[in-house]
CSV table of C-alpha atoms in Angstrom, one decimal:
chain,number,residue,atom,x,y,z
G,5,UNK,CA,3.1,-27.6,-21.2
G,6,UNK,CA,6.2,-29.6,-19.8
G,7,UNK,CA,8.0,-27.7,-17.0
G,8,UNK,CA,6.6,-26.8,-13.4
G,9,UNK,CA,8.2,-24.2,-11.5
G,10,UNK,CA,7.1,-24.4,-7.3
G,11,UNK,CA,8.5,-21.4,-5.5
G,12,UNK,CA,9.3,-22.6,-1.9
G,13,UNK,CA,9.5,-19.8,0.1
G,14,UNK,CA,5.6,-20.0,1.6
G,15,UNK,CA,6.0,-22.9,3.9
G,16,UNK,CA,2.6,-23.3,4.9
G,17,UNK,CA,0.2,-25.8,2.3
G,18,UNK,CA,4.4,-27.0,1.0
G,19,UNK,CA,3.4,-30.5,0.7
G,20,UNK,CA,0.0,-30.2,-0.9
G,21,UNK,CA,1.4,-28.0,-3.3
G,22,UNK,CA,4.5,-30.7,-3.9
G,23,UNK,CA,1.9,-33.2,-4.7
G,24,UNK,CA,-0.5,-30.9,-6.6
G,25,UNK,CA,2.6,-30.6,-8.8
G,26,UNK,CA,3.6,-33.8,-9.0
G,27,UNK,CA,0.2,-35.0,-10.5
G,28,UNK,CA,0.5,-32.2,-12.8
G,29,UNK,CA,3.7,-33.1,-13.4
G,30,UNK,CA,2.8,-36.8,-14.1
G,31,UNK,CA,-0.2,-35.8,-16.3
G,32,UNK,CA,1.8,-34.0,-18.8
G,33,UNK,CA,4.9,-36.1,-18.4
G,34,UNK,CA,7.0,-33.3,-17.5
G,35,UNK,CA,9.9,-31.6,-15.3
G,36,UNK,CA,9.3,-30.0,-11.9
G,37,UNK,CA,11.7,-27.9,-10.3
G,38,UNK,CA,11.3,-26.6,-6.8
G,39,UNK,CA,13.6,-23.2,-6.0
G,40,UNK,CA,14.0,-21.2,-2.9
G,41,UNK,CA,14.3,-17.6,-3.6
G,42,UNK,CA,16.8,-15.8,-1.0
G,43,UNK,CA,16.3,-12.1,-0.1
G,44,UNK,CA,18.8,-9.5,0.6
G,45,UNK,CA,18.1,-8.3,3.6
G,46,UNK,CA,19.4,-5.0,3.3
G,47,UNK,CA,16.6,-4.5,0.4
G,48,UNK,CA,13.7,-5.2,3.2
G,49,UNK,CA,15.4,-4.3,6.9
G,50,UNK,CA,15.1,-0.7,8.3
G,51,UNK,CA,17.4,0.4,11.0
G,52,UNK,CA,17.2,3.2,13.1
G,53,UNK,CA,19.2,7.0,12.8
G,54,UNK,CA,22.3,5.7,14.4
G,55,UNK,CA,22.9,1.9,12.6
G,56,UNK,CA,23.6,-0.2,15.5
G,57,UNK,CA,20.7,-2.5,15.0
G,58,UNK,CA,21.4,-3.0,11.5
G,59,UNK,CA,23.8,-6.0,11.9
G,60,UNK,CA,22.1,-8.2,14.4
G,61,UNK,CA,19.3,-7.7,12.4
G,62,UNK,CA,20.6,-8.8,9.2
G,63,UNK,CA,22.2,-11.9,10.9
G,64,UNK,CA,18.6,-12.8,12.5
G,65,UNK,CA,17.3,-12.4,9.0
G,66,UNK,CA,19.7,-14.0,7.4
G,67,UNK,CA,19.5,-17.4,10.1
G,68,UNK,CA,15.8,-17.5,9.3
G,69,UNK,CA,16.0,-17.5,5.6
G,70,UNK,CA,18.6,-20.3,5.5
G,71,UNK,CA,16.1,-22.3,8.0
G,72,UNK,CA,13.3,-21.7,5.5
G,73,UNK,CA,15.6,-23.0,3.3
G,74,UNK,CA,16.6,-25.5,4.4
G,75,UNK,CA,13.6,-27.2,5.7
G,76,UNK,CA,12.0,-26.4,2.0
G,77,UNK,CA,15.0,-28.6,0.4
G,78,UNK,CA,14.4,-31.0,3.6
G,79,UNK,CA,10.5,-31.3,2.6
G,80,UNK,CA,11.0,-31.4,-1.3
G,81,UNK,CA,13.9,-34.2,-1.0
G,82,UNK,CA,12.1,-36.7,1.1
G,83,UNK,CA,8.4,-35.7,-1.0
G,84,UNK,CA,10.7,-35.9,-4.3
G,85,UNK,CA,12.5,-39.4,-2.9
G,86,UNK,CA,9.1,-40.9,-1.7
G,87,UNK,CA,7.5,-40.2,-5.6
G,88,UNK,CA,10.7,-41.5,-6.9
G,89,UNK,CA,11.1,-39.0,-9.4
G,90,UNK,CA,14.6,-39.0,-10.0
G,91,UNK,CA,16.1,-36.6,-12.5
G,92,UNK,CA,12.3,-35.5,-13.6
G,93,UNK,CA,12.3,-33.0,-10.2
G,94,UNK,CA,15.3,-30.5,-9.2
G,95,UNK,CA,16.4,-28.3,-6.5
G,96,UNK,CA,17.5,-24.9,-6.9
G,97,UNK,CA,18.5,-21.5,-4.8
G,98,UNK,CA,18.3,-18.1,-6.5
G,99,UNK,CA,19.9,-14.8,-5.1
G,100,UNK,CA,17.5,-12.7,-6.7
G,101,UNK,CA,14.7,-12.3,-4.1
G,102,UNK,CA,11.6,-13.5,-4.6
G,103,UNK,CA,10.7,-10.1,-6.1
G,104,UNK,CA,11.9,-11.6,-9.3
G,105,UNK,CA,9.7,-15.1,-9.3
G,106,UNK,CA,8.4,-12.9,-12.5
G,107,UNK,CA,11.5,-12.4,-13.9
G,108,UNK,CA,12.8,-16.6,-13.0
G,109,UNK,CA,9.6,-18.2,-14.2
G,110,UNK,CA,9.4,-16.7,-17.3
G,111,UNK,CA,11.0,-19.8,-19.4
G,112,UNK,CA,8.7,-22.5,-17.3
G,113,UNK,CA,5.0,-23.5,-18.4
G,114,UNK,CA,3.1,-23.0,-15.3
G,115,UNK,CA,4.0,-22.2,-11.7
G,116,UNK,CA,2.4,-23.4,-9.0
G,117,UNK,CA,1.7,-22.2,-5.6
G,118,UNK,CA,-0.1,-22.3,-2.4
G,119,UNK,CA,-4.0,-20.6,-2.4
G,120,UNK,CA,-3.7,-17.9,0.4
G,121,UNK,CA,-5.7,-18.6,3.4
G,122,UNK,CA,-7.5,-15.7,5.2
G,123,UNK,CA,-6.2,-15.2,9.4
G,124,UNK,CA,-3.3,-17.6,8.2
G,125,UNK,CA,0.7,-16.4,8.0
G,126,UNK,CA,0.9,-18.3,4.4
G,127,UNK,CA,1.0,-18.7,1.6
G,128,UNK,CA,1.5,-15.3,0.7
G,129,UNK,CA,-1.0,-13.5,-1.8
G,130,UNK,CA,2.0,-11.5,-2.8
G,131,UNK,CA,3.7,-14.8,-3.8
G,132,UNK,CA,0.9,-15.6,-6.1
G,133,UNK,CA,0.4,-12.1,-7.9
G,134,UNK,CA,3.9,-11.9,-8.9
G,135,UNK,CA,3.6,-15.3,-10.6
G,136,UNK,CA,0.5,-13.9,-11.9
G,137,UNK,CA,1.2,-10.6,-13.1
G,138,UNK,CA,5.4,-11.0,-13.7
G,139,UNK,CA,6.0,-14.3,-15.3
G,140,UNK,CA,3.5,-14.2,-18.1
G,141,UNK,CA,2.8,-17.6,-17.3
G,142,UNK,CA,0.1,-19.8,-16.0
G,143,UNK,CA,-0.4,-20.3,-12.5
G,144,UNK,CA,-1.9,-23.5,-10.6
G,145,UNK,CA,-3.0,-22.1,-7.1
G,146,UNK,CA,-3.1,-25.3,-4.6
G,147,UNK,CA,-6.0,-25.3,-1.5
G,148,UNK,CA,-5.0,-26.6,1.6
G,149,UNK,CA,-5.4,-30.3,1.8
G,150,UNK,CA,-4.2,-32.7,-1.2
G,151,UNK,CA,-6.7,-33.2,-4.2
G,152,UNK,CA,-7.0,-37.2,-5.3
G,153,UNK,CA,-7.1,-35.8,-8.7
G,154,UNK,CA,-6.6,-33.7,-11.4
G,155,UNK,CA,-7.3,-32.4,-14.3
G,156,UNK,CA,-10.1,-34.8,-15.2
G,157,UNK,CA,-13.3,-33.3,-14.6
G,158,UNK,CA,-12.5,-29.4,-15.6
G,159,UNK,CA,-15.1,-26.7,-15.3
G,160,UNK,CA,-13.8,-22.8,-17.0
G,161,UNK,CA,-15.3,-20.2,-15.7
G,162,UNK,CA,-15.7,-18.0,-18.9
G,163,UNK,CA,-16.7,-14.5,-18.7
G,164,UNK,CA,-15.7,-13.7,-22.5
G,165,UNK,CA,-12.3,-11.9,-21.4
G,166,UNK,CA,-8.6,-12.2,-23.0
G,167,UNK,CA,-7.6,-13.3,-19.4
G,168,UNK,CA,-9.8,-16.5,-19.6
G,169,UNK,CA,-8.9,-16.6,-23.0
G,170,UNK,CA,-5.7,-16.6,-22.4
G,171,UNK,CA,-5.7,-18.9,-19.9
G,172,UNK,CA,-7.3,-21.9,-22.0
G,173,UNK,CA,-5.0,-21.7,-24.3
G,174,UNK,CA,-2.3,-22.3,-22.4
G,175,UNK,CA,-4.0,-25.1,-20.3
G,176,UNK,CA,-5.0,-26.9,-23.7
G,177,UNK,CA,-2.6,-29.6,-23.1
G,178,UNK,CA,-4.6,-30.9,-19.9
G,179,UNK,CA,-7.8,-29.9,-21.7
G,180,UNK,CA,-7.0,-32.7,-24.0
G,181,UNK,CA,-6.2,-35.3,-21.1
G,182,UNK,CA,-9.8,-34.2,-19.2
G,183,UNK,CA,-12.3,-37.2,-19.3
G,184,UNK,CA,-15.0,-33.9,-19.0
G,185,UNK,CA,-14.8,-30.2,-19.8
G,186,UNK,CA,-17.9,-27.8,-19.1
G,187,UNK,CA,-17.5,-24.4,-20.1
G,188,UNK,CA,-19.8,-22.4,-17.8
G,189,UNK,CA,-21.4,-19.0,-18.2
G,190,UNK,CA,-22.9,-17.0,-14.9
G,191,UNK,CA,-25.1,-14.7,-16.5
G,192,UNK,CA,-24.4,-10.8,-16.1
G,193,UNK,CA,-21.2,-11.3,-14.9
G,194,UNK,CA,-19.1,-11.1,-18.8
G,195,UNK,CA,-17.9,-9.0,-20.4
G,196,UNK,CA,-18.3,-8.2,-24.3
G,197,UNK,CA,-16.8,-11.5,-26.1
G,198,UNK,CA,-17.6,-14.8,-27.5
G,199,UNK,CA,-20.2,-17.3,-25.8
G,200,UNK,CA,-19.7,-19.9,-23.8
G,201,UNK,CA,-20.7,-22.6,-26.7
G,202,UNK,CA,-18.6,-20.7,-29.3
G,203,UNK,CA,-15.9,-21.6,-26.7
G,204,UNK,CA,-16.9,-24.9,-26.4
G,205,UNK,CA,-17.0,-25.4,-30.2
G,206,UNK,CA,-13.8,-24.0,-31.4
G,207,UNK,CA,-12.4,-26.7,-28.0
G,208,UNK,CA,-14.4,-29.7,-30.0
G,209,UNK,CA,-12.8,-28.9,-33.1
G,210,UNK,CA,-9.1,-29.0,-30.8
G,211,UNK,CA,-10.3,-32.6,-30.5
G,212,UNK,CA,-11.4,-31.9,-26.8
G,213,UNK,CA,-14.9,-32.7,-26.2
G,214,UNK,CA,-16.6,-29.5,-24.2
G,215,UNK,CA,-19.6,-28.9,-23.3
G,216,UNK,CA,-21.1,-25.4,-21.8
G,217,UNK,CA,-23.1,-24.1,-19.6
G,218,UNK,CA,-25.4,-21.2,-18.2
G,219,UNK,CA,-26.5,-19.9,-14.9
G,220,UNK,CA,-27.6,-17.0,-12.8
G,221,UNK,CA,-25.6,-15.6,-10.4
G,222,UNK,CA,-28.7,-15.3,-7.8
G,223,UNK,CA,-27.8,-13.5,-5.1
G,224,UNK,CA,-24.3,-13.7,-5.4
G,225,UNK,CA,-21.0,-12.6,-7.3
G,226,UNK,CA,-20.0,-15.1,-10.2
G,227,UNK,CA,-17.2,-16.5,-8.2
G,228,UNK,CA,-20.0,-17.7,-5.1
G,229,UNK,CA,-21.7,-19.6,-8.3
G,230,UNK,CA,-18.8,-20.7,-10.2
G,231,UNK,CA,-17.2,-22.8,-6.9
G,232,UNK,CA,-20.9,-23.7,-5.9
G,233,UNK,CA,-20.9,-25.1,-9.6
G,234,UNK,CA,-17.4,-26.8,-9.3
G,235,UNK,CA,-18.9,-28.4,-6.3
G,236,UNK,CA,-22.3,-29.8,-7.1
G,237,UNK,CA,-20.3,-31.4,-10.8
G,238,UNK,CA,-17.2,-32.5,-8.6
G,239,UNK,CA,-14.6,-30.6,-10.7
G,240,UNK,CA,-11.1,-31.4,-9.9
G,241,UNK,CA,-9.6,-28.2,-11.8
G,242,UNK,CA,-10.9,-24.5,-12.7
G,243,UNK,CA,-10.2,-22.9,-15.5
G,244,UNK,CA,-10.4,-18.7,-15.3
G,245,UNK,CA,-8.5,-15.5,-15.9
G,246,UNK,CA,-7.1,-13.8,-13.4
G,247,UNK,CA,-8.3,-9.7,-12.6
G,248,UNK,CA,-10.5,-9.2,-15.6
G,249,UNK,CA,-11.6,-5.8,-13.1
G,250,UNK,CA,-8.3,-5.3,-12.1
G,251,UNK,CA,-6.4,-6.4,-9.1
G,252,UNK,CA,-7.2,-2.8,-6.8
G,253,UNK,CA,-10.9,-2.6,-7.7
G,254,UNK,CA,-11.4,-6.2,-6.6
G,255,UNK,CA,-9.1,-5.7,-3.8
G,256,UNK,CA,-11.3,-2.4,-2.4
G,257,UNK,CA,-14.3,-4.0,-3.2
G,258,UNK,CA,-14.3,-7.6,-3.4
G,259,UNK,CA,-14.8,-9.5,-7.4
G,260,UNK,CA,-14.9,-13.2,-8.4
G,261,UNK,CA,-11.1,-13.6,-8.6
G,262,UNK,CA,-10.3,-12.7,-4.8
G,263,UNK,CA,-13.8,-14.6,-3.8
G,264,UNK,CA,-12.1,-17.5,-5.7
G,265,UNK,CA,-8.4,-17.5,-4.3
G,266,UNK,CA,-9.2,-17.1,-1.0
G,267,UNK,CA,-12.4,-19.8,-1.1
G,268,UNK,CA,-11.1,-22.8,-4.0
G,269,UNK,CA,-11.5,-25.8,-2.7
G,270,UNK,CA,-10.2,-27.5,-5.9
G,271,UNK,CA,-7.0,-26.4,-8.0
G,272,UNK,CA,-7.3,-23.1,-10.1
G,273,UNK,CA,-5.5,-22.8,-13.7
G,274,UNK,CA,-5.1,-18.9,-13.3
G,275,UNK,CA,-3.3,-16.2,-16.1
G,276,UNK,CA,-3.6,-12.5,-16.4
């Protein structure tokens, strides 16, 4: 894990998630590049029968996205400036819409982005699932507010499925740096796979010492317990797949991933 992709185009949470970065960035000693993804505003502008809307709404559309822009480039600059990162950060602008984040992040290690924020304008959900589901990457969602650490008390929320799975083995290279790793289980809520201590195991003999875990749910989903369990051991990162039920199902009816996203109050390691 070495380079950090931050999509820019949510404004709202920007600098949290510029500094969430950065200490991932410093933890792994890697690269972090910040892009702005312009939209063509004829793929996402209706008009009416006759047309003659059409062009003062593409200029509008078009002003507003170069603000965005712009004051993206202005708040990574002075946040890139102020860390003194140098050539270890870049700016970029891509033409491709943000419908292809998928698509662009697929050659970076992890992309991180703002947690959406229920009643709020931003970040977008949609931003976030098309890391998720698109890029085949990791993704680090970012709460509001700015995390003193990371990555150093870790708590993965395993529920036996390839998603978790998936995700530790791409997050093994912070798993390694992590003072404390705890491997919890919320009982009923797994599906058919290994155990919570067979995961810790095979992570001790990666040189990573892990413990596990395992709770009831109580009244609650897994996702209530696993944050109420990231709080009470003071976590500073959570480990878990993303949609093991599916993104619709939870969607309709609610599941540990969407309690998770929209209630974090620590950084989430995330992959589908």
């Amino acid at each position: 894990m070495k380079s950090i992709l931050v999509p820019t185009n949510d404004l709202d949470n920007l600098e949290s998630v510029f500094a969430v970065a950065e200490r991932l960035r410093a933890r792994i000693d890697g690269w972090l590049e910040a892009a702005h993804f312009h939209t063509d505003p004829s793929a996402i502008m209706a008009t009416d029968d006759s047309g003659a809307a059409l062009p003062a709404l593409v200029e509008r559309f078009e002003r507003e996205d170069s603000r965005r822009a712009a004051e993206a480039r202005h708040l990574f600059d002075a946040f890139a400036e102020a860390a003194g990162l140098g050539d270890r950060a870049v700016w970029s602008e891509s033409e491709t819409g943000l419908d292809n984040l998928g698509n662009y992040a697929r050659v970076y290690d992890v992309v991180v982005v703002g947690r959406p924020v229920k009643g709020a304008a931003g970040p977008s959900l949609g931003t976030l699932e098309t890391a998720l589901f698109d890029s085949g990457q990791v993704v680090l969602v970012v709460p509001p507010g700015s995390p003193t650490a990371l990555g150093r008390n870790v708590l993965i929320a395993w529920n036996g499925s390839s998603e978790t799975a998936r995700t530790i083995r791409a997050g093994l290279d912070l798993l390694r740096l992590a003072e404390e790793v705890t491997v919890l289980t919320v009982t009923g809520m797994t599906v058919p796979g290994p155990t919570g201590e067979a995961v810790a195991r095979q992570l001790r003999r990666e040189g990573i010492d892990a413990g596990s875990l395992v709770v009831e749910a109580g009244l609650g989903e897994s996702g209530h317990k696993t944050l109420e369990i990231a709080s009470e051991r003071d976590a500073d990162l959570l480990v878990k797949g993303g949609y093991t039920r599916g993104r619709l199902r939870q969607a309709l009816f609610g599941g540990p991933t969407n309690h998770i996203l929209f209630n974090a109050t620590l950084p989430v390691l995330m992959a589908h």
